[in-house]
CSV table of C-alpha atoms and ligand atoms in Angstrom, one decimal:
chain,number,residue,atom,x,y,z
A,1192,MET,CA,218.0,223.1,35.6
A,1193,GLY,CA,214.3,222.6,34.8
A,1194,LEU,CA,211.2,224.6,35.5
A,1195,VAL,CA,211.4,227.1,38.3
A,1196,SER,CA,208.9,225.1,40.5
A,1197,GLN,CA,211.1,222.0,40.1
A,1198,ALA,CA,214.4,223.9,40.7
A,1199,PHE,CA,213.3,225.8,43.8
A,1200,THR,CA,211.0,225.0,46.7
A,1201,GLU,CA,209.2,227.6,48.8
A,1202,THR,CA,211.6,226.8,51.6
A,1203,ASP,CA,214.6,227.6,49.4
A,1204,LEU,CA,213.1,231.0,48.6
A,1205,ALA,CA,212.1,231.7,52.2
A,1206,LEU,CA,215.7,231.4,53.3
A,1207,LEU,CA,216.9,234.2,51.0
A,1208,GLN,CA,217.7,237.4,52.9
A,1209,GLY,CA,218.7,240.9,51.8
A,1210,TYR,CA,217.2,243.7,49.8
A,1211,VAL,CA,218.4,243.2,46.3
A,1212,ALA,CA,218.2,240.0,44.2
A,1213,ILE,CA,218.3,238.8,40.6
A,1214,GLY,CA,217.0,235.6,39.0
A,1215,HIS,CA,217.1,234.1,35.6
A,1216,ASN,CA,214.7,231.9,33.7
A,1217,ARG,CA,215.7,230.9,30.3
A,1218,TYR,CA,217.6,228.3,28.3
A,1219,SER,CA,221.3,228.9,28.1
A,1220,THR,CA,222.8,231.4,25.6
A,1221,THR,CA,226.0,230.5,23.8
A,1222,GLY,CA,227.5,227.5,25.5
A,1223,SER,CA,225.8,224.3,26.1
A,1224,SER,CA,222.7,223.7,28.1
A,1225,ARG,CA,224.4,222.4,31.3
A,1226,PRO,CA,223.8,223.2,35.0
A,1227,VAL,CA,227.2,225.0,35.2
A,1228,ASN,CA,225.9,227.4,32.5
A,1229,ALA,CA,222.7,228.1,34.5
A,1230,GLN,CA,222.3,231.8,35.4
A,1231,PRO,CA,222.8,234.1,37.2
A,1232,ILE,CA,226.5,233.6,36.8
A,1233,VAL,CA,228.8,234.8,39.5
A,1234,ALA,CA,232.2,236.3,38.5
A,1235,LYS,CA,235.0,237.6,40.7
A,1236,SER,CA,238.1,239.7,40.4
A,1237,ASP,CA,240.5,240.4,43.2
A,1238,ALA,CA,238.3,243.1,44.7
A,1239,LEU,CA,234.9,242.7,43.1
A,1240,THR,CA,232.1,240.2,42.8
A,1241,ILE,CA,229.1,240.4,40.5
A,1242,ALA,CA,226.3,238.1,39.5
A,1243,ILE,CA,224.8,238.6,36.1
A,1244,ALA,CA,221.6,237.5,34.3
A,1245,HIS,CA,221.8,237.8,30.5
A,1246,ASN,CA,219.2,237.7,27.8
A,1247,GLY,CA,220.7,237.7,24.3
A,1248,ASN,CA,223.9,236.5,22.7
A,1249,ILE,CA,227.2,238.3,21.9
A,1250,VAL,CA,228.8,237.3,18.6
A,1251,ASN,CA,232.4,238.1,19.6
A,1252,ALA,CA,232.5,236.0,22.8
A,1253,LYS,CA,235.4,233.8,21.6
A,1254,PRO,CA,238.0,236.5,20.9
A,1255,LEU,CA,237.0,238.4,24.1
A,1256,ARG,CA,237.3,235.2,26.1
A,1257,ASP,CA,240.8,234.5,24.7
A,1258,GLU,CA,241.9,238.0,25.5
A,1259,LEU,CA,240.5,237.8,29.1
A,1260,GLN,CA,242.2,234.4,29.6
A,1261,GLN,CA,245.5,235.8,28.5
A,1262,ARG,CA,245.0,238.5,31.1
A,1263,GLY,CA,244.5,235.9,33.9
A,1264,TYR,CA,240.7,235.7,34.1
A,1265,HIS,CA,239.4,232.2,34.7
A,1266,PHE,CA,236.2,230.8,33.2
A,1267,HIS,CA,234.0,228.2,34.9
A,1268,THR,CA,231.4,228.0,32.2
A,1269,THR,CA,231.2,228.0,28.3
A,1270,SER,CA,228.7,230.8,28.3
A,1271,ASP,CA,229.0,234.2,26.6
A,1272,SER,CA,227.4,235.6,29.7
A,1273,GLU,CA,230.5,234.9,31.8
A,1274,VAL,CA,232.5,236.7,29.1
A,1275,ILE,CA,230.3,239.8,29.6
A,1276,ALA,CA,230.7,239.6,33.4
A,1277,ASN,CA,234.5,239.3,33.2
A,1278,MET,CA,234.7,242.1,30.6
A,1279,ILE,CA,232.9,244.4,33.0
A,1280,LEU,CA,235.2,243.3,35.9
A,1281,ALA,CA,238.3,243.8,33.7
A,1282,SER,CA,237.3,247.2,32.5
A,1283,PRO,CA,239.0,250.3,33.9
A,1284,GLY,CA,237.0,252.7,36.0
A,1285,GLN,CA,236.2,253.6,39.6
A,1286,THR,CA,232.5,253.2,39.3
A,1287,TRP,CA,230.2,250.6,37.8
A,1288,GLN,CA,229.0,253.2,35.3
A,1289,GLU,CA,232.6,253.8,34.1
A,1290,LYS,CA,233.4,250.1,33.9
A,1291,ILE,CA,230.2,249.2,32.0
A,1292,GLU,CA,230.5,252.2,29.7
A,1293,TYR,CA,234.0,251.0,28.8
A,1294,ALA,CA,232.9,247.4,28.2
A,1295,MET,CA,229.8,248.1,26.2
A,1296,PRO,CA,231.4,249.1,22.8
A,1297,ARG,CA,233.5,245.9,23.0
A,1298,LEU,CA,230.5,243.6,23.4
A,1299,GLN,CA,229.1,243.0,20.0
A,1300,GLY,CA,225.5,241.6,19.8
A,1301,ALA,CA,222.5,241.3,22.0
A,1302,TYR,CA,222.6,241.8,25.7
A,1303,SER,CA,219.9,242.8,28.1
A,1304,LEU,CA,221.5,242.4,31.6
A,1305,ALA,CA,220.5,242.4,35.2
A,1306,ILE,CA,223.6,242.7,37.3
A,1307,LEU,CA,223.8,242.3,41.1
A,1308,THR,CA,226.7,244.0,42.9
A,1309,ARG,CA,227.2,243.9,46.7
A,1310,ASP,CA,224.7,246.7,47.1
A,1311,LYS,CA,223.2,247.7,43.7
A,1312,LEU,CA,221.0,246.4,41.0
A,1313,VAL,CA,222.3,247.4,37.5
A,1314,ALA,CA,220.3,247.0,34.3
A,1315,VAL,CA,222.0,247.3,30.9
A,1316,ARG,CA,220.5,247.2,27.4
A,1317,ASP,CA,222.8,246.8,24.4
A,1318,PRO,CA,223.0,249.8,22.0
A,1319,LEU,CA,221.0,248.0,19.3
A,1320,GLY,CA,218.2,247.2,21.8
A,1321,VAL,CA,217.8,243.7,20.4
A,1322,ARG,CA,216.1,242.2,23.4
A,1323,PRO,CA,213.6,244.1,25.6
A,1324,LEU,CA,214.1,245.3,29.2
A,1325,CYS,CA,211.9,247.3,31.4
A,1326,LEU,CA,211.8,249.1,34.7
A,1327,GLY,CA,209.0,248.8,37.3
A,1328,ALA,CA,208.3,250.1,40.8
A,1329,ILE,CA,206.9,248.1,43.6
A,1330,ASP,CA,206.1,249.3,47.2
A,1331,SER,CA,209.2,251.4,48.0
A,1332,GLY,CA,211.5,249.5,45.6
A,1333,TRP,CA,212.4,248.9,42.0
A,1334,CYS,CA,212.5,246.0,39.7
A,1335,VAL,CA,213.6,245.2,36.2
A,1336,ALA,CA,212.4,242.5,33.9
A,1337,SER,CA,212.7,241.4,30.3
A,1338,GLU,CA,209.0,241.7,29.7
A,1339,SER,CA,206.5,244.1,31.2
A,1340,CYS,CA,204.0,241.2,31.9
A,1341,ALA,CA,206.3,240.0,34.6
A,1342,LEU,CA,205.8,243.3,36.5
A,1343,ASP,CA,202.0,242.9,36.3
A,1344,HIS,CA,202.2,239.5,38.0
A,1345,ILE,CA,204.0,240.7,41.0
A,1346,GLY,CA,201.9,243.8,41.4
A,1347,ALA,CA,204.6,246.2,40.2
A,1348,ARG,CA,203.9,249.3,38.3
A,1349,PHE,CA,205.4,249.6,34.8
A,1350,ILE,CA,207.6,252.7,34.7
A,1351,ARG,CA,209.2,252.6,31.3
A,1352,GLU,CA,211.3,250.6,28.9
A,1353,ILE,CA,215.1,250.8,29.3
A,1354,GLU,CA,216.4,252.5,26.2
A,1355,PRO,CA,219.0,250.9,23.9
A,1356,GLY,CA,222.4,251.7,25.2
A,1357,GLU,CA,221.1,252.7,28.6
A,1358,ILE,CA,222.6,251.8,32.0
A,1359,LEU,CA,220.4,252.0,35.1
A,1360,ILE,CA,222.0,251.9,38.5
A,1361,ILE,CA,219.6,251.3,41.3
A,1362,ASP,CA,220.5,251.5,44.9
A,1363,GLY,CA,219.4,253.2,48.2
A,1364,ASN,CA,219.6,256.6,46.4
A,1365,GLY,CA,217.1,255.6,43.7
A,1366,VAL,CA,217.6,255.1,40.0
A,1367,GLN,CA,220.3,256.8,38.0
A,1368,SER,CA,220.4,256.6,34.2
A,1369,PHE,CA,223.4,256.9,31.9
A,1370,ARG,CA,223.1,256.7,28.2
A,1371,LYS,CA,225.0,257.5,25.1
A,1372,GLU,CA,222.7,258.2,22.1
A,1373,THR,CA,222.8,255.5,19.5
A,1374,ASP,CA,221.7,256.0,15.9
A,1375,LYS,CA,221.0,252.4,15.0
A,1376,ARG,CA,218.5,250.0,16.4
A,1377,ALA,CA,217.9,246.3,15.8
A,1378,LEU,CA,214.9,245.3,17.9
A,1379,CYS,CA,214.1,241.6,17.4
A,1380,ILE,CA,210.9,241.4,15.4
A,1381,PHE,CA,210.4,237.8,16.6
A,1382,GLU,CA,209.5,239.1,20.0
A,1383,TYR,CA,206.3,240.4,18.4
A,1384,ILE,CA,205.6,237.2,16.6
A,1385,TYR,CA,206.4,234.6,19.2
A,1386,PHE,CA,208.8,235.1,22.1
A,1387,ALA,CA,207.2,237.8,24.2
A,1388,ARG,CA,203.8,237.4,25.7
A,1389,PRO,CA,200.9,239.1,24.1
A,1390,ASP,CA,200.3,241.1,27.3
A,1391,SER,CA,203.8,242.7,27.2
A,1392,VAL,CA,204.6,246.1,25.9
A,1393,ILE,CA,207.7,246.5,23.7
A,1394,ALA,CA,208.8,249.7,22.0
A,1395,GLY,CA,205.5,251.2,23.3
A,1396,LYS,CA,203.4,248.6,21.5
A,1397,LEU,CA,201.2,246.1,23.3
A,1398,LEU,CA,201.8,242.8,21.6
A,1399,TYR,CA,198.2,241.5,21.5
A,1400,PRO,CA,196.8,244.0,18.9
A,1401,ALA,CA,200.0,243.6,16.8
A,1402,ARG,CA,199.4,239.8,16.7
A,1403,GLU,CA,195.7,240.4,15.9
A,1404,ALA,CA,196.8,242.6,13.0
A,1405,MET,CA,199.1,239.9,11.7
A,1406,GLY,CA,196.1,237.6,11.4
A,1407,ARG,CA,194.0,240.4,9.8
A,1408,ILE,CA,196.7,241.1,7.2
A,1409,LEU,CA,197.2,237.4,6.6
A,1410,SER,CA,193.5,237.1,5.7
A,1411,GLU,CA,194.0,240.0,3.2
A,1412,GLU,CA,197.1,238.4,1.7
A,1413,TYR,CA,195.8,234.8,1.7
A,1414,PRO,CA,192.0,234.6,1.7
A,1415,VAL,CA,190.4,231.2,1.6
A,1416,ASP,CA,187.0,229.7,1.6
A,1417,ALA,CA,186.7,227.8,4.9
A,1418,ASP,CA,184.2,227.0,7.8
A,1419,LEU,CA,186.3,227.8,10.8
A,1420,VAL,CA,189.5,229.7,11.9
A,1421,MET,CA,191.7,228.6,14.8
A,1422,GLY,CA,195.0,229.9,16.2
A,1423,VAL,CA,197.5,227.4,17.4
A,1424,PRO,CA,197.6,228.1,21.1
A,1425,ASP,CA,198.8,230.2,22.8
A,1426,SER,CA,201.1,232.3,20.6
A,1427,ALA,CA,198.8,232.4,17.6
A,1428,THR,CA,195.5,232.8,19.3
A,1429,ALA,CA,195.4,236.5,18.9
A,1430,ALA,CA,196.4,236.2,15.2
A,1431,GLY,CA,193.7,233.6,14.7
A,1432,ILE,CA,191.1,235.9,16.1
A,1433,GLY,CA,192.4,238.7,13.8
A,1434,TYR,CA,192.0,236.4,10.8
A,1435,SER,CA,188.5,235.5,11.9
A,1436,HIS,CA,187.4,239.1,12.4
A,1437,ALA,CA,188.8,240.2,9.0
A,1438,SER,CA,187.5,237.3,7.0
A,1439,GLY,CA,184.2,236.8,8.7
A,1440,ILE,CA,184.9,233.1,9.2
A,1441,PRO,CA,183.9,232.0,12.7
A,1442,TYR,CA,186.7,231.4,15.3
A,1443,CYS,CA,187.0,228.2,17.2
A,1444,GLU,CA,189.3,226.6,19.7
A,1445,GLY,CA,190.0,223.4,17.8
A,1446,LEU,CA,193.1,222.5,19.8
A,1447,LEU,CA,193.4,222.5,23.5
A,1448,LYS,CA,196.8,223.0,24.9
A,1449,ASN,CA,198.3,220.9,27.7
A,1450,ARG,CA,199.6,223.6,30.0
A,1451,TYR,CA,202.1,221.4,31.7
A,1452,VAL,CA,204.3,221.0,28.6
A,1453,GLY,CA,206.8,223.7,27.7
A,1454,ARG,CA,207.4,225.4,24.3
A,1455,THR,CA,208.6,222.9,21.8
A,1456,PHE,CA,211.2,224.5,19.7
A,1457,ILE,CA,213.6,225.3,22.5
A,1458,GLU,CA,213.7,221.7,23.6
A,1459,PRO,CA,217.3,220.6,23.0
A,1460,GLU,CA,216.8,217.3,21.3
A,1461,GLN,CA,214.7,216.3,18.3
A,1462,ARG,CA,213.4,213.2,20.2
A,1463,ILE,CA,212.1,215.3,23.1
A,1464,ARG,CA,210.6,217.8,20.6
A,1465,GLU,CA,208.7,215.1,18.8
A,1466,LEU,CA,207.3,213.7,22.0
A,1467,GLY,CA,206.5,217.2,23.2
A,1468,VAL,CA,204.2,217.8,20.2
A,1469,GLN,CA,202.1,214.8,21.0
A,1470,LEU,CA,201.8,215.8,24.6
A,1471,LYS,CA,201.1,219.4,23.9
A,1472,PHE,CA,197.8,219.5,22.0
A,1473,ASN,CA,194.5,217.7,22.1
A,1474,PRO,CA,192.2,218.3,19.1
A,1475,LEU,CA,188.5,218.9,19.8
A,1476,SER,CA,187.1,216.5,17.2
A,1477,ARG,CA,183.4,217.4,17.8
A,1478,VAL,CA,184.1,220.9,16.8
A,1479,ILE,CA,186.4,220.3,13.8
A,1480,ASP,CA,185.0,217.1,12.3
A,1481,GLY,CA,184.1,217.6,8.6
A,1482,LYS,CA,185.2,221.2,8.7
A,1483,ARG,CA,187.5,223.2,6.4
A,1484,LEU,CA,189.9,224.8,8.8
A,1485,VAL,CA,192.1,227.9,8.5
A,1486,VAL,CA,194.9,227.2,11.1
A,1487,VAL,CA,197.0,230.2,12.0
A,1488,ASP,CA,200.4,229.6,13.6
A,1489,ASP,CA,203.2,231.9,14.6
A,1490,SER,CA,206.1,230.6,12.6
A,1491,ILE,CA,207.6,227.5,11.1
A,1492,VAL,CA,211.2,226.9,12.1
A,1493,ARG,CA,212.3,223.3,11.5
A,1494,GLY,CA,208.9,222.1,10.2
A,1495,THR,CA,208.8,219.3,12.8
A,1496,THR,CA,205.9,220.6,14.9
A,1497,THR,CA,203.5,221.7,12.2
A,1498,PRO,CA,203.0,218.4,10.3
A,1499,ARG,CA,202.1,216.8,13.6
A,1500,VAL,CA,199.5,219.5,14.2
A,1501,VAL,CA,198.1,219.1,10.7
A,1502,ASN,CA,198.0,215.3,11.2
A,1503,LEU,CA,196.2,215.6,14.6
A,1504,LEU,CA,193.6,217.8,13.0
A,1505,ARG,CA,193.1,215.5,10.1
A,1506,LYS,CA,192.8,212.5,12.4
A,1507,ALA,CA,190.2,214.5,14.4
A,1508,GLY,CA,188.1,214.8,11.2
A,1509,ALA,CA,189.2,218.1,9.6
A,1510,LYS,CA,188.3,218.1,5.9
A,1511,GLU,CA,190.8,220.7,4.8
A,1512,VAL,CA,193.7,222.4,6.6
A,1513,HIS,CA,194.8,225.8,5.3
A,1514,LEU,CA,197.9,227.0,7.2
A,1515,ARG,CA,198.5,230.7,7.6
A,1516,ILE,CA,201.8,231.8,9.2
A,1517,CYS,CA,202.4,235.1,11.1
A,1518,ALA,CA,206.0,235.4,9.8
A,1519,PRO,CA,207.8,235.2,6.5
A,1520,PRO,CA,209.8,232.1,5.8
A,1521,ILE,CA,212.8,231.8,8.2
A,1522,ARG,CA,215.8,231.2,6.0
A,1523,TYR,CA,218.7,232.3,8.2
A,1524,PRO,CA,219.8,231.4,11.7
A,1525,CYS,CA,219.7,233.8,14.6
A,1526,PHE,CA,223.0,234.8,16.4
A,1527,PHE,CA,221.4,237.1,18.9
A,1528,GLY,CA,220.1,234.9,21.6
A,1529,VAL,CA,217.5,232.7,19.9
A,1530,ASP,CA,218.7,229.2,19.6
A,1531,MET,CA,216.2,228.3,16.9
A,1532,ALA,CA,218.2,226.1,14.6
A,1533,THR,CA,221.3,225.8,12.4
A,1534,ARG,CA,220.9,226.8,8.8
A,1535,TRP,CA,220.4,223.2,7.6
A,1536,GLU,CA,217.6,222.7,10.1
A,1537,LEU,CA,215.5,225.6,8.9
A,1538,ILE,CA,213.0,224.1,6.5
A,1539,ALA,CA,212.6,227.3,4.5
A,1540,ALA,CA,216.4,227.3,3.8
A,1541,ARG,CA,216.1,223.9,2.1
A,1542,LYS,CA,212.7,223.9,0.5
A,1543,THR,CA,210.5,226.0,-1.7
A,1544,ILE,CA,207.1,227.1,-0.4
A,1545,PRO,CA,205.2,224.5,-2.4
A,1546,GLU,CA,207.6,221.8,-1.1
A,1547,ILE,CA,207.0,223.0,2.4
A,1548,ARG,CA,203.3,222.9,2.0
A,1549,GLU,CA,203.6,219.3,0.8
A,1550,HIS,CA,205.9,218.4,3.7
A,1551,LEU,CA,203.5,219.9,6.2
A,1552,GLY,CA,200.6,218.0,4.6
A,1553,ALA,CA,198.5,221.2,4.4
A,1554,ASP,CA,195.9,222.0,1.6
A,1555,SER,CA,197.3,225.5,1.3
A,1556,LEU,CA,200.1,227.6,3.0
A,1557,GLY,CA,200.4,231.3,3.3
A,1558,TYR,CA,203.3,233.1,5.0
A,1559,LEU,CA,202.8,236.7,6.1
A,1560,SER,CA,204.8,239.1,3.9
A,1561,LEU,CA,207.6,241.1,5.5
A,1562,ASP,CA,205.8,244.3,4.7
A,1563,GLY,CA,202.6,242.9,6.2
A,1564,LEU,CA,204.5,241.9,9.3
A,1565,ILE,CA,205.9,245.4,9.7
A,1566,ARG,CA,202.6,247.0,9.0
A,1567,ALA,CA,201.0,244.8,11.7
A,1568,VAL,CA,203.6,245.8,14.3
A,1569,GLY,CA,203.1,249.4,13.4
A,1570,LEU,CA,206.7,250.6,13.9
A,1571,PRO,CA,209.3,251.8,11.4
A,1572,ARG,CA,211.1,249.0,9.5
A,1573,GLU,CA,214.5,250.6,10.3
A,1574,ILE,CA,214.3,249.9,14.0
A,1575,PHE,CA,214.1,246.1,13.6
A,1576,CYS,CA,216.4,243.2,13.2
A,1577,LEU,CA,214.9,241.1,10.4
A,1578,ALA,CA,217.9,238.9,9.8
A,1579,CYS,CA,216.3,235.5,10.1
A,1580,PHE,CA,214.1,236.5,7.1
A,1581,THR,CA,216.5,238.5,5.1
A,1582,GLY,CA,220.0,237.3,6.0
A,1583,GLU,CA,220.9,241.0,6.6
A,1584,TYR,CA,222.5,240.9,10.0
A,1585,PRO,CA,222.6,244.2,11.9
A,1586,ILE,CA,226.3,243.7,12.7
A,1587,PRO,CA,228.8,241.5,11.1
A,1588,VAL,CA,228.6,238.0,12.6
A,1589,GLN,CA,232.3,237.4,12.0
A,1590,MET,CA,232.7,234.7,14.7
A,1591,GLU,CA,230.2,232.6,12.8
A,1592,MET,CA,231.4,233.1,9.3
A,1593,ASP,CA,233.1,229.7,9.1
A,1594,LYS,CA,230.1,228.0,10.3
A,1595,LEU,CA,227.9,230.0,8.0
A,1596,ALA,CA,230.1,229.1,5.0
A,1597,LEU,CA,229.7,225.5,5.9
A,1598,GLU,CA,226.0,225.9,6.2
A,1599,ALA,CA,225.5,228.0,3.1
A,1600,LEU,CA,223.4,226.2,0.5
A,1601,PRO,CA,224.9,225.5,-2.9
A,1602,GLY,CA,225.1,228.6,-5.0
A,1603,GLU,CA,224.1,230.9,-2.2
A,1604,ASP,CA,226.2,233.4,-0.2
A,1605,PHE,CA,225.2,235.0,3.1
A,1606,VAL,CA,224.7,238.7,3.1
A,1607,VAL,CA,226.2,240.4,6.1
A,1608,ALA,CA,224.9,244.0,6.2
A,1609,ASP,CA,227.5,246.5,7.2
A,1610,HIS,CA,225.2,249.4,7.9
B,1448,SF4,S1,217.7,237.1,13.6
B,1448,SF4,FE1,215.5,236.9,13.9
B,1448,SF4,S2,215.2,236.0,15.9
B,1448,SF4,FE2,217.3,236.7,15.8
B,1448,SF4,S3,217.3,238.8,16.7
B,1448,SF4,FE3,217.0,239.0,14.5
B,1448,SF4,S4,214.8,239.0,14.1
B,1448,SF4,FE4,215.2,238.2,16.2
């Protein structure tokens, strides 16, 4: 548990031997954030052993787990990733390709996988392609990673993205690809807004210009008379620059980020999140004192971080704070691997936009429209999952329906799209 540099020493890594390896760096998917759920997860059957690293979330983990337990499979974690691993082991077939092809239609939801067998690296992306996954080449070897920026850091060459529904089997014979065509996609649009790094490429689009365009379109949708524009670092920096270019209002770095503090909204507890915000930013009062600021941020989830940012800026002397957000209001929870919040915790599920503005303490508030967001990314609307904005989930989220009903607001029903 913890940051990579806390969890592993150089000595730990130097002891590793072999020619194929996987690693995982993420908070846990379904199942609590406990050391036992840390990945990669190792799963065994009588004859086979695999390790699996999973990005995403499957929505039918519970019934699959029950079924596997009845068939004698044992679980050591509460994670949906172990369900995926055991589903693959339990599937009929003589080869990994056959086993995975059999398991895939039964796994509902989001899964980008790196699987380690005794002698192979296997990469799998779910048929909806919710989370990214890409292939790179380094020296005489191969590597896969969620984001292409990871390849750049290790000096690997980006080869291509792994397609939705594709299985890549990599061994001494090179890379073999197996894929059944899928007609429907549900790429998470939030990767473009926040999760992925701006130097990554997803669906052929470099994220940095997409984020700049979000800022540009925000300035068209919500112009304001102001002295300076700033982006909340780092995820909204590009959008802040885009807003500045389009509006002609000068850009400034009004907040400095403490690089030793992690992202705030994935911290498990409210208390830690609140402390994290204080530790995270330092306002540059000499720059912002007496100024009317446009502050561009990536998104508002619970609405706990933003009022603190507004407050910091006001204390540092900002005369006005006009918030511009690179995403529409988030009104529905995510069931595909983003542990953002329950429905009740989402501020836009409970409050109107004027109420949110008041809660945040901003002088004005503008959310990027859904059309504006899609225009900024520059890809067809049909390829995206937009469920946290629209409530139209790309697959039925049956497992969660009881929870959803409990969380539904008075007079509201959830829409579960069946397309
Ligand atoms: S619900 Fe939102 S965060 Fe979750 S996969 Fe869909 S677009 Fe991404």
